[in-house]
Coordinates of C-alpha atoms in Angstrom, one line a residue:
Chain F
M1 CA -4.9 -12.1 -10.4
K2 CA -1.7 -12.2 -9.8
K3 CA 0.3 -15.1 -9.8
F4 CA 2.2 -15.6 -6.4
N5 CA 5.7 -17.9 -7.8
F6 CA 7.6 -17.9 -4.1
K7 CA 10.7 -20.3 -3.9
K8 CA 10.9 -21.6 -0.6
K9 CA 14.4 -19.3 0.7
S10 CA 17.0 -20.6 3.0
K11 CA 16.2 -20.6 6.6
I12 CA 19.1 -18.6 6.9
G13 CA 18.2 -16.0 4.4
E14 CA 14.9 -15.3 6.5
Y15 CA 17.1 -15.3 9.6
I16 CA 19.9 -13.0 8.1
G17 CA 16.9 -10.5 6.9
E18 CA 15.0 -10.3 9.7
K19 CA 17.9 -9.4 11.7
F20 CA 18.1 -6.5 9.1
I21 CA 15.1 -5.1 9.1
T22 CA 15.2 -5.8 13.1
L23 CA 19.1 -3.6 13.0
N24 CA 17.4 -0.6 10.8
A25 CA 14.4 0.0 13.2
Y26 CA 17.6 0.5 15.7
V27 CA 19.1 3.7 14.0
A28 CA 16.5 6.3 15.5
L29 CA 17.4 5.0 18.9
I30 CA 20.9 5.0 18.3
A31 CA 21.0 8.3 16.5
I32 CA 19.2 9.5 19.6
L33 CA 21.8 7.5 22.3
L34 CA 24.7 8.8 19.5
I35 CA 23.7 12.6 19.6
F36 CA 23.6 13.1 22.9
I37 CA 27.5 11.1 23.5
F38 CA 28.7 13.3 20.8
I39 CA 27.2 16.6 21.7
F40 CA 27.9 16.1 25.7
K41 CA 31.0 14.5 25.0
E42 CA 32.9 18.0 23.7
S43 CA 31.5 19.6 26.1
L44 CA 33.2 17.4 28.9
P45 CA 36.3 19.7 29.1
I46 CA 34.1 22.1 30.6
F47 CA 34.2 19.7 34.0
Y48 CA 37.2 17.9 34.5
D49 CA 40.3 20.4 32.2
E50 CA 41.4 22.6 34.6
F51 CA 43.1 25.0 31.7
I52 CA 39.4 25.6 29.9
Q53 CA 37.6 26.1 34.0
E54 CA 40.5 29.1 33.7
E55 CA 38.3 31.0 31.5
A56 CA 34.6 29.1 30.8
S57 CA 33.5 27.0 33.8
I58 CA 29.8 26.2 35.1
D59 CA 30.2 28.7 37.9
K60 CA 31.4 31.4 35.8
M61 CA 28.3 30.7 33.3
I62 CA 26.0 31.0 35.9
F63 CA 27.6 34.0 38.6
K64 CA 28.8 37.8 36.9
Q65 CA 32.1 38.2 35.5
S66 CA 34.0 41.7 35.7
F67 CA 35.5 42.7 32.6
A68 CA 38.8 43.1 34.4
E69 CA 39.9 44.6 37.4
G70 CA 37.8 46.8 39.4
R71 CA 34.9 46.9 37.0
E72 CA 31.6 45.8 38.1
P73 CA 30.6 42.4 37.7
K74 CA 27.9 41.6 35.2
F75 CA 26.4 39.0 33.4
S76 CA 27.9 39.4 29.9
W77 CA 28.2 37.2 26.8
Q78 CA 31.5 38.1 25.4
P79 CA 33.4 34.8 23.9
N80 CA 35.6 37.0 21.2
S81 CA 37.1 39.9 23.6
D82 CA 40.4 39.2 24.9
N83 CA 38.7 38.4 28.6
P84 CA 36.2 36.0 27.1
R85 CA 33.4 35.8 29.7
Y86 CA 30.7 33.3 29.0
S87 CA 27.2 34.3 31.0
L88 CA 24.6 32.5 29.8
L89 CA 22.0 34.6 31.4
P90 CA 21.6 36.8 28.3
L91 CA 21.7 34.0 26.5
V92 CA 18.4 32.4 28.3
I93 CA 16.5 35.5 28.4
G94 CA 16.4 35.8 24.9
T95 CA 15.4 32.0 23.6
F96 CA 12.5 33.2 26.3
K97 CA 11.3 36.2 25.6
A98 CA 10.8 35.1 21.9
A99 CA 9.6 32.0 22.7
L100 CA 7.4 33.7 24.3
I101 CA 6.1 36.2 22.1
A102 CA 6.2 33.2 19.5
M103 CA 3.8 31.3 21.7
L104 CA 1.1 35.0 22.9
F105 CA 1.2 35.2 19.0
A106 CA 0.8 31.9 18.2
V107 CA -2.0 29.9 20.4
P108 CA -4.7 31.9 20.1
L109 CA -4.6 31.9 16.3
G110 CA -3.0 28.0 16.7
V111 CA -5.4 26.5 19.2
G112 CA -8.2 29.2 17.9
G113 CA -8.2 28.4 13.6
A114 CA -7.8 24.7 15.3
I115 CA -11.2 25.3 17.4
Y116 CA -12.5 26.8 14.0
S117 CA -12.1 24.1 11.6
S118 CA -13.4 21.6 14.0
Q119 CA -16.4 22.4 15.7
F120 CA -18.0 25.5 13.0
A121 CA -17.0 25.5 9.1
S122 CA -18.5 23.5 6.9
K123 CA -17.0 20.4 4.7
R124 CA -16.5 23.3 2.4
M125 CA -14.9 25.5 4.3
R126 CA -11.8 22.7 6.4
E127 CA -10.9 21.9 2.9
I128 CA -9.8 25.7 2.3
I129 CA -8.4 25.5 5.8
K130 CA -6.2 23.2 5.9
P131 CA -4.1 23.8 2.7
V132 CA -3.5 27.1 4.2
I133 CA -2.7 25.6 7.3
E134 CA -0.3 22.9 5.1
L135 CA 1.1 26.0 2.8
L136 CA 2.1 27.7 5.7
S137 CA 4.2 24.8 7.6
G138 CA 5.7 23.8 4.1
I139 CA 7.3 27.3 4.4
P140 CA 11.5 26.7 4.9
S141 CA 12.3 28.1 8.4
V142 CA 15.0 30.2 6.2
V143 CA 12.9 32.0 4.3
L144 CA 10.3 33.0 7.3
G145 CA 13.3 34.5 9.1
F146 CA 13.9 35.8 5.2
F147 CA 10.5 37.6 5.2
A148 CA 11.0 38.8 8.9
L149 CA 14.2 40.6 8.1
L150 CA 13.9 42.7 5.1
V151 CA 9.6 43.0 5.5
L152 CA 8.1 42.6 8.8
A153 CA 11.0 43.8 10.6
T154 CA 10.6 47.5 8.7
F155 CA 6.6 47.1 8.7
L156 CA 7.3 46.9 12.8
Q157 CA 9.5 49.1 12.8
N158 CA 7.6 51.6 11.2
V159 CA 4.5 50.9 13.0
F160 CA 5.6 50.6 16.6
G161 CA 8.8 52.7 16.6
F162 CA 11.3 50.0 17.4
T163 CA 15.2 51.8 18.6
Y164 CA 16.6 48.2 17.0
R165 CA 14.8 47.2 13.8
L166 CA 15.7 43.5 14.8
N167 CA 14.7 43.1 18.1
A168 CA 12.4 40.0 20.3
I169 CA 9.1 41.0 18.7
N170 CA 10.2 40.3 15.3
A171 CA 11.5 38.1 15.9
G172 CA 9.4 35.7 18.0
I173 CA 6.5 36.9 15.1
A174 CA 8.3 34.8 12.8
L175 CA 8.9 32.6 15.1
G176 CA 5.8 32.6 16.2
L177 CA 4.4 31.5 12.0
A178 CA 6.5 28.6 12.3
V179 CA 4.3 27.3 15.3
I180 CA 0.8 27.3 14.2
P181 CA 0.8 25.3 11.9
I182 CA 2.2 22.3 15.0
I183 CA -0.1 24.3 16.9
F184 CA -3.1 23.9 14.9
T185 CA -2.8 20.0 13.8
I186 CA -2.6 18.4 17.1
S187 CA -5.4 20.5 19.0
E188 CA -7.9 19.7 15.4
D189 CA -6.2 16.1 15.9
A190 CA -7.1 15.9 19.7
L191 CA -10.7 17.4 18.8
T192 CA -12.0 16.3 16.3
S193 CA -11.1 12.6 17.7
V194 CA -13.8 13.2 20.8
P195 CA -16.0 10.3 19.9
Q196 CA -19.2 10.8 18.7
S197 CA -21.3 8.7 21.3
L198 CA -20.1 12.2 23.6
K199 CA -21.6 14.1 21.2
D200 CA -25.1 12.8 20.4
A201 CA -25.1 11.6 23.9
A202 CA -24.9 15.9 25.0
L203 CA -27.5 17.1 21.5
A204 CA -30.0 14.0 23.0
L205 CA -30.0 16.2 26.1
G206 CA -30.8 18.6 24.7
A207 CA -28.4 21.1 24.6
N208 CA -27.6 22.5 20.9
P209 CA -24.4 22.6 19.1
W210 CA -22.3 25.4 20.1
Q211 CA -23.0 23.9 23.6
V212 CA -21.9 20.9 22.8
S213 CA -18.8 22.3 21.8
F214 CA -17.4 24.2 24.7
T215 CA -19.0 22.0 27.7
M216 CA -17.8 18.6 25.7
T217 CA -15.3 18.5 22.9
L218 CA -13.1 21.0 23.9
P219 CA -13.0 20.4 27.8
A220 CA -12.1 16.4 26.1
A221 CA -9.8 17.6 23.8
M222 CA -8.0 19.9 26.7
P223 CA -4.7 17.9 27.0
G224 CA -4.7 17.0 22.6
I225 CA -4.5 20.9 22.7
A226 CA -1.7 21.6 26.5
A227 CA 0.3 18.9 23.8
G228 CA 0.2 21.1 20.4
I229 CA 1.0 24.3 23.0
V230 CA 3.7 22.5 24.7
L231 CA 5.1 20.1 21.2
G232 CA 5.0 24.3 19.9
F233 CA 7.5 25.3 22.5
G234 CA 10.3 22.8 22.6
R235 CA 9.8 24.0 18.2
A236 CA 10.1 27.1 19.0
V237 CA 13.2 27.4 21.4
G238 CA 15.0 25.2 19.5
E239 CA 14.9 26.9 15.9
T240 CA 17.5 28.3 14.6
M241 CA 17.2 30.2 11.3
I242 CA 14.5 32.7 12.1
V243 CA 15.7 34.0 15.4
L244 CA 19.6 34.1 13.7
M245 CA 18.1 36.4 10.7
A246 CA 15.4 37.9 12.6
S247 CA 16.2 38.9 16.3
G248 CA 19.4 41.2 16.4
N249 CA 22.2 38.5 17.6
A250 CA 22.5 40.6 21.0
A251 CA 22.9 39.2 23.7
I252 CA 21.9 42.0 26.4
V253 CA 20.1 41.7 29.9
S254 CA 16.9 43.3 29.7
A255 CA 13.1 42.8 29.9
N256 CA 12.7 45.0 27.1
L257 CA 10.8 42.8 24.3
A258 CA 11.9 45.7 22.0
D259 CA 15.9 45.3 22.5
S260 CA 17.9 43.1 20.4
I261 CA 18.1 39.1 21.8
R262 CA 20.7 36.2 20.8
T263 CA 18.9 33.1 21.4
F264 CA 20.5 29.6 22.4
S265 CA 20.2 28.5 19.1
A266 CA 21.2 31.3 16.6
T267 CA 24.3 31.5 18.9
I268 CA 25.6 28.4 18.4
A269 CA 24.8 28.9 14.6
A270 CA 26.7 31.8 14.1
E271 CA 29.7 31.5 16.1
L272 CA 30.9 28.0 15.6
A273 CA 32.0 28.6 11.7
E274 CA 34.7 30.2 13.6
V275 CA 35.9 29.3 16.7
V276 CA 39.2 27.5 17.6
F277 CA 38.5 24.0 17.7
G278 CA 38.9 22.1 21.1
S279 CA 39.4 26.0 22.6
A280 CA 36.8 26.8 25.5
H281 CA 35.0 28.7 22.9
Y282 CA 33.8 25.5 21.1
N283 CA 33.2 23.3 24.5
V284 CA 31.0 26.7 25.7
L285 CA 28.8 25.9 22.2
F286 CA 29.1 22.5 22.1
F287 CA 27.3 22.7 26.0
L288 CA 24.8 25.4 25.2
G289 CA 23.8 22.5 22.1
T290 CA 23.6 20.1 25.3
L291 CA 21.0 21.9 27.2
L292 CA 18.8 22.6 24.2
F293 CA 18.9 18.8 23.7
V294 CA 17.5 18.3 27.2
F295 CA 15.6 20.7 27.5
T296 CA 14.1 19.9 24.3
F297 CA 13.8 16.4 24.9
F298 CA 12.3 16.2 28.1
I299 CA 9.6 18.6 26.3
N300 CA 8.9 16.8 23.4
L301 CA 8.3 13.5 25.8
S302 CA 6.2 15.3 27.9
G303 CA 4.4 16.6 24.7
D304 CA 4.0 13.0 23.0
M305 CA 2.9 11.8 26.9
I306 CA 0.3 13.9 27.4
L307 CA -0.7 13.2 23.6
V308 CA -0.9 9.0 24.6
K309 CA -2.1 9.4 27.4
L310 CA -5.3 11.0 25.9
K311 CA -5.7 8.5 23.0
E312 CA -5.3 6.5 25.1
K313 CA -8.3 7.8 27.4
I314 CA -10.7 8.8 24.6
Q315 CA -10.4 5.0 22.7
G316 CA -11.4 3.5 26.9
K317 CA -14.5 5.4 25.9
A318 CA -15.0 4.8 22.7
S319 CA -15.1 0.6 23.0
Chain U
M1 CA -11.4 15.1 35.5
T2 CA -13.1 16.9 33.0
T3 CA -16.6 17.7 32.6
A4 CA -17.0 15.6 29.8
T5 CA -16.2 12.5 32.1
K6 CA -19.0 13.8 35.3
P7 CA -22.1 11.5 34.7
L8 CA -25.3 14.0 33.8
T9 CA -27.8 13.5 36.4
K10 CA -31.2 15.2 36.4
D11 CA -28.9 18.1 39.5
N12 CA -25.6 18.8 37.1
L13 CA -27.4 18.9 34.4
S14 CA -27.0 23.0 34.8
E15 CA -23.7 22.5 35.4
H16 CA -22.8 20.7 31.9
F17 CA -25.4 23.1 29.4
K18 CA -26.1 26.8 31.0
P19 CA -28.5 29.0 29.6
K20 CA -28.7 29.2 25.6
T21 CA -26.4 31.7 24.3
T22 CA -25.8 32.1 20.0
G23 CA -22.6 30.6 19.5
N24 CA -22.1 33.7 17.2
I25 CA -19.0 34.9 19.7
P26 CA -16.8 32.3 19.7
R27 CA -17.3 31.4 15.8
G28 CA -17.0 35.0 15.1
L29 CA -12.8 34.6 16.9
T30 CA -11.9 32.0 16.1
F31 CA -13.2 32.6 12.7
T32 CA -10.8 36.1 13.7
A33 CA -8.2 33.7 13.8
V34 CA -8.4 31.8 10.6
L35 CA -8.5 34.9 9.1
I36 CA -5.5 36.3 10.5
V37 CA -3.3 33.4 9.5
S38 CA -4.2 33.3 5.7
A39 CA -4.4 37.0 5.4
I40 CA -0.5 36.8 6.9
L41 CA 0.8 33.9 4.6
A42 CA -0.8 35.9 1.5
V43 CA 0.7 38.4 2.5
I44 CA 3.9 36.7 2.8
L45 CA 3.6 34.4 -0.5
G46 CA 2.1 37.8 -2.3
N47 CA 4.9 40.0 -1.1
I48 CA 7.7 36.9 -2.1
I49 CA 5.7 36.4 -5.7
W50 CA 6.2 39.7 -5.8
G51 CA 10.4 40.9 -5.6
G52 CA 11.2 37.6 -6.7
Y53 CA 9.0 36.7 -10.0
A54 CA 11.0 39.1 -12.6
T55 CA 14.5 37.9 -11.6
I56 CA 13.6 34.8 -12.7
S57 CA 14.9 33.7 -16.4
Y58 CA 16.1 30.7 -17.6
D59 CA 19.7 32.0 -17.9
F60 CA 19.4 33.0 -14.1
L61 CA 18.2 29.3 -12.9
S62 CA 21.0 28.2 -15.7
S63 CA 24.2 30.6 -14.7
P64 CA 26.8 31.0 -12.4
P65 CA 26.3 33.8 -9.4
E66 CA 29.1 36.4 -10.8
N67 CA 29.9 39.9 -8.7
G68 CA 30.1 38.5 -5.4
M69 CA 26.3 37.9 -5.9
E70 CA 24.9 40.9 -7.2
G71 CA 24.7 39.3 -10.6
G72 CA 24.6 36.3 -12.5
G73 CA 21.7 32.7 -11.6
I74 CA 22.1 30.2 -8.6
F75 CA 22.3 27.3 -11.0
P76 CA 25.4 25.7 -9.3
A77 CA 22.9 26.3 -5.8
I78 CA 20.5 23.9 -7.8
F79 CA 21.9 21.7 -7.8
G80 CA 24.6 21.4 -5.1
T81 CA 20.5 21.0 -2.8
V82 CA 19.2 18.5 -5.9
A83 CA 22.4 16.8 -4.9
L84 CA 21.8 17.2 -1.2
V85 CA 18.5 15.8 -1.2
I86 CA 19.0 12.8 -3.4
L87 CA 21.9 11.5 -1.7
M88 CA 19.7 12.2 2.1
S89 CA 16.7 10.4 0.0
I90 CA 19.5 7.2 -0.8
A91 CA 20.1 7.0 3.0
V92 CA 16.8 7.8 4.9
V93 CA 14.5 5.5 2.1
P94 CA 15.5 2.4 3.8
I95 CA 16.2 2.6 7.0
G96 CA 12.9 4.6 7.3
V97 CA 11.2 1.8 5.2
M98 CA 12.8 -1.4 6.7
T99 CA 12.2 0.8 10.6
A100 CA 8.3 0.8 9.4
I101 CA 8.0 -2.0 8.4
Y102 CA 9.8 -4.1 11.5
L103 CA 7.6 -1.7 14.3
H104 CA 3.9 -2.6 11.5
E105 CA 5.3 -6.1 10.9
Y106 CA 7.3 -8.0 13.5
T107 CA 7.0 -6.8 17.0
S108 CA 3.9 -5.9 18.1
P109 CA 2.7 -2.6 19.8
L110 CA 2.4 -2.9 22.7
S111 CA 6.0 -4.3 23.0
K112 CA 8.7 -2.8 25.3
T113 CA 11.2 -1.9 22.2
T114 CA 8.5 -0.6 19.7
R115 CA 7.2 2.0 22.1
L116 CA 11.2 2.9 23.4
I117 CA 11.9 2.6 19.5
R118 CA 8.7 5.0 18.8
V119 CA 9.6 7.5 21.9
A120 CA 12.8 7.5 20.1
I121 CA 11.3 8.5 16.5
N122 CA 8.6 10.9 18.2
N123 CA 12.3 12.6 19.8
L124 CA 14.5 12.7 17.1
A125 CA 11.6 15.0 15.0
G126 CA 11.6 17.3 17.9
V127 CA 15.3 17.6 18.0
P128 CA 16.2 21.4 17.2
S129 CA 18.2 21.3 13.2
I130 CA 21.2 23.0 14.7
V131 CA 21.0 19.9 17.5
F132 CA 22.4 18.1 14.7
G133 CA 24.2 20.0 12.7
L134 CA 26.1 20.1 15.6
F135 CA 25.7 15.9 15.7
G136 CA 26.7 16.3 12.4
L137 CA 30.5 18.5 12.6
G138 CA 31.2 16.1 15.9
F139 CA 30.2 12.8 14.6
F140 CA 30.2 12.7 11.1
I141 CA 33.4 14.4 10.1
G142 CA 34.9 14.5 13.5
F143 CA 34.7 11.3 14.4
I144 CA 34.0 8.7 11.2
G145 CA 35.6 11.5 8.7
G146 CA 38.7 12.1 11.9
G147 CA 39.1 7.8 11.8
L148 CA 39.0 7.2 8.1
D149 CA 41.9 9.7 7.0
A150 CA 43.4 8.7 10.8
I151 CA 43.6 5.1 9.2
F152 CA 43.6 4.8 5.3
Y153 CA 45.3 8.4 4.8
D154 CA 48.4 9.4 5.3
S155 CA 48.1 13.0 4.0
A156 CA 48.8 16.2 6.8
R157 CA 45.6 17.8 5.1
P158 CA 41.7 15.4 5.8
I159 CA 40.6 13.9 3.0
W160 CA 37.2 13.0 4.5
G161 CA 37.2 14.9 7.8
Q162 CA 35.8 18.3 7.2
P163 CA 32.6 19.4 5.9
A164 CA 31.1 17.6 2.3
I165 CA 28.3 16.6 0.7
I166 CA 28.1 12.9 2.7
W167 CA 27.8 14.3 5.9
A168 CA 25.4 17.0 5.7
S169 CA 23.4 14.1 3.6
L170 CA 24.1 11.6 6.1
T171 CA 23.0 14.8 8.9
L172 CA 20.1 15.5 7.1
S173 CA 18.9 12.3 6.7
L174 CA 18.2 11.7 10.3
L175 CA 16.5 15.0 11.3
T176 CA 13.5 13.7 7.8
L177 CA 14.0 10.0 9.0
P178 CA 10.6 10.4 11.1
V179 CA 9.3 11.5 8.1
V180 CA 9.0 8.5 6.3
I181 CA 9.1 6.4 9.2
V182 CA 5.5 8.3 9.7
S183 CA 4.0 8.3 6.1
T184 CA 5.7 4.5 5.3
E185 CA 3.5 3.2 8.5
E186 CA 0.0 5.2 7.6
A187 CA 0.9 3.2 3.9
L188 CA 1.3 0.1 5.5
R189 CA -2.0 0.2 8.4
T190 CA -3.6 0.4 4.7
I191 CA -2.3 -3.0 3.9
P192 CA -5.6 -5.2 4.3
E193 CA -4.2 -8.4 6.6
D194 CA -6.9 -10.7 3.6
I195 CA -3.8 -10.1 1.3
K196 CA -0.9 -10.7 3.7
N197 CA -3.0 -13.8 5.0
A198 CA -3.8 -15.5 1.4
S199 CA 0.3 -14.7 0.8
Y200 CA 1.2 -16.9 4.2
A201 CA -1.5 -19.7 3.4
L202 CA 0.5 -20.2 0.3
G203 CA 3.5 -21.0 1.8
A204 CA 5.8 -17.3 1.2
T205 CA 8.2 -16.8 4.1
K206 CA 7.9 -13.2 5.8
L207 CA 9.9 -11.6 4.2
Q208 CA 8.7 -13.2 0.6
T209 CA 5.6 -11.9 1.5
I210 CA 7.3 -8.2 2.3
R211 CA 9.0 -8.1 -0.5
K212 CA 6.2 -9.0 -3.1
I213 CA 3.6 -7.9 -1.1
I214 CA 3.8 -6.0 1.3
I215 CA 6.0 -3.0 0.0
P216 CA 4.3 -3.0 -3.7
Q217 CA 1.2 -1.7 -1.8
A218 CA 2.9 0.5 0.7
L219 CA 4.7 2.0 -2.5
P220 CA 2.1 4.8 -3.0
G221 CA 2.8 6.6 1.2
I222 CA 6.5 5.3 0.6
L223 CA 7.6 7.7 -2.0
T224 CA 5.2 10.3 0.0
G225 CA 7.2 9.8 2.8
A226 CA 10.3 10.0 0.8
I227 CA 8.8 13.5 -0.9
L228 CA 7.7 15.2 2.3
A229 CA 11.8 14.1 3.7
V230 CA 13.0 15.4 0.6
N231 CA 10.9 18.7 1.0
R232 CA 12.0 19.0 5.1
G233 CA 15.2 18.6 3.2
A234 CA 15.2 21.2 1.1
G235 CA 14.8 23.7 3.0
E236 CA 16.7 23.3 6.1
V237 CA 20.0 25.1 6.8
A238 CA 21.3 24.5 10.3
P239 CA 22.2 21.2 10.3
I240 CA 24.6 22.1 6.6
M241 CA 26.0 25.3 7.8
F242 CA 29.0 23.2 9.3
T243 CA 28.9 20.1 7.5
G244 CA 29.1 21.1 4.1
A245 CA 27.7 24.1 2.8
A246 CA 29.6 26.5 0.9
Y247 CA 28.6 30.3 0.6
Y248 CA 30.3 30.1 -2.9
L249 CA 32.4 27.7 -4.9
P250 CA 34.1 28.0 -8.6
Y251 CA 33.4 24.2 -10.0
L252 CA 29.7 21.8 -8.4
P253 CA 30.8 19.1 -6.1
T254 CA 31.5 16.0 -8.5
K255 CA 32.9 13.8 -5.4
L256 CA 30.8 12.3 -1.9
N257 CA 33.9 14.6 0.2
D258 CA 33.5 18.4 -1.9
Q259 CA 32.1 21.3 -0.8
F260 CA 28.4 22.5 -2.0
M261 CA 26.5 25.8 -2.8
E262 CA 22.9 25.4 -1.8
M263 CA 19.7 27.2 -1.9
G264 CA 18.7 27.7 1.5
Y265 CA 22.4 28.4 2.8
H266 CA 22.4 31.2 -0.2
I267 CA 18.9 32.9 0.9
Y268 CA 20.6 33.2 4.2
V269 CA 23.8 33.9 3.7
M270 CA 22.6 36.9 0.5
A271 CA 19.9 38.0 3.3
T272 CA 22.6 38.8 6.4
Q273 CA 26.2 39.3 4.9
S274 CA 25.8 41.3 1.8
P275 CA 27.6 44.6 1.9
D276 CA 25.3 45.9 -0.3
I277 CA 21.6 44.6 0.1
E278 CA 19.3 46.2 -2.4
K279 CA 21.6 45.1 -5.0
T280 CA 21.0 42.0 -4.0
K281 CA 17.5 42.2 -3.1
P282 CA 16.5 41.2 -7.0
I283 CA 18.9 38.4 -7.2
L284 CA 17.6 37.3 -3.2
Y285 CA 14.2 37.6 -3.6
G286 CA 14.5 35.6 -6.9
T287 CA 16.4 32.1 -4.8
V288 CA 13.4 32.8 -2.3
L289 CA 10.9 32.2 -4.6
V290 CA 12.5 29.1 -6.8
L291 CA 13.0 27.5 -3.3
L292 CA 9.2 28.1 -2.6
I293 CA 8.4 26.7 -5.3
L294 CA 9.6 23.8 -5.6
T295 CA 9.0 22.7 -1.3
F296 CA 5.2 24.1 -2.7
L297 CA 5.6 21.4 -5.6
L298 CA 6.8 18.4 -3.8
N299 CA 4.3 19.9 -0.6
F300 CA 0.8 19.6 -3.1
I301 CA 2.6 16.2 -4.8
A302 CA 2.5 14.7 -0.9
I303 CA -0.4 16.0 -0.4
Y304 CA -2.4 14.5 -3.3
M305 CA -0.3 10.9 -3.3
R306 CA -1.8 10.6 0.6
S307 CA -5.4 11.6 0.1
K308 CA -5.7 9.4 -2.7
L309 CA -3.8 6.3 0.0
R310 CA -6.3 7.6 2.6
R311 CA -9.4 7.3 -0.2
R312 CA -8.4 3.7 -0.9
K313 CA -8.4 2.6 2.8
V314 CA -11.7 4.6 3.1
S315 CA -13.3 2.6 0.1
S316 CA -11.4 -1.3 1.3

């Protein structure tokens, strides 16, 4: 037995210790607030500074701008030209194109894999599948970007004959690889957390095991799967290195998935290094960051809320 | 309402259980999904190992780059990465552990503060990494670094208000904070209530119990969290791009306000800005392989330690 030898400490030490721990616990909360404040602060001049607004205002970011007098107005992202234009539309399109393809690719594989692993796989099989997914999630995004840039892009171009090597499909698939582990893990958690008592009841009523899976477990776990998809989408929208390396980074307004794209995150990553501190361009990039932060914040919040509700529901049922 | 929550009666039984079918089709389809994911993973790993194994040698790991990245090794990038994650761990592990202890030992899980902090932690985990980069630039470099320069130094050149390893590691520590918290909390949950009660019964104060009972018991979980955080931090590039990473430096970082080279950033720049990709390819693949080996090694250690911890939970 270990000997416990506690010396009595003063109450003040105890008080300070407790307050210090409490203070540390607030770091996460303070960090979230500071992130928002400091990013939003740098984008504020867009809203009030007339000099900055000459170049970039909310109006100019939303509506068409012409390159010069008499030219046809267009949506374009051209921050480095003599007459800089900061239309957000090409970036919005690019971001959602990439996220959409990522989801089309990752949802069937992630959810399918989770259903197999939780419903059909033997225990040994599951012990193979889980590490596979953990390995995939352990690959740094810069490595996925590297792979998409050097290998996947060439492969896809050879197979489908794309005009542009780096395009939305290439970036989307690589992005999907980063999203699959998120969708898989959350869906699998939800599927395995459905209480055994429910399944037993169905089995006792004469259902065969796969009927139990599809009429009982799957519907009960549906909110969890939905949350996995929502959180995966949040990741796909915010992911930077993969799209920066694999998407071609051309801000084009088009519906064609084989065109190059430029996303919010990649725009910030590519342009912030060269930008003049305090210029309109600098403010606009922080504004992009603010939009990205707010968007992913609400996506994550809704995903988490679904999960909390599901947990309460399932635990309530089990008791 | 899902069908699962409807009460089963004789009348709606058929709704719940359609005529018997074998589960072969869904089984086959979902198994295909698993196969595809495994195959893709195998292709990626195979490609990187195939392209990189020939490059890796003692010289490659121990010498600096030469001829504009077309020759030499990646020692400064490895050094920078290790220094970065060590500094990051020093910042993030104590804060993460104390947050977990606060959430688990000091407050009820239903209190408003706990919920608020939990929401913040979950959301911090979902903030895009590039946003952390912007934050690092605006807050650490501009506000803190710039502020230090303005108050303590009278120099035209920035001393702290510039990209530096300290700012990059602090930015990363915020990004990895949720990882440490979640892992430590998991460990705290495995500590039996009896041991804590015994400690209190012997007259120990809360702080003494935390120091002498809770933290030693939770150590494997804390270490797992630290390893996972290092793993995550070593692979992130977007947060350090503007906060301290440099493409090429002739010296190693020795001071907190030095810039540094980093493997992930090295890969990014070599892959996208190399004038002749064919010539840099061997070194590029070698660097990717080294980074992958490092992250997988850390991952395996973390997974192993966590599974050991989980087994303890079952037995207790």
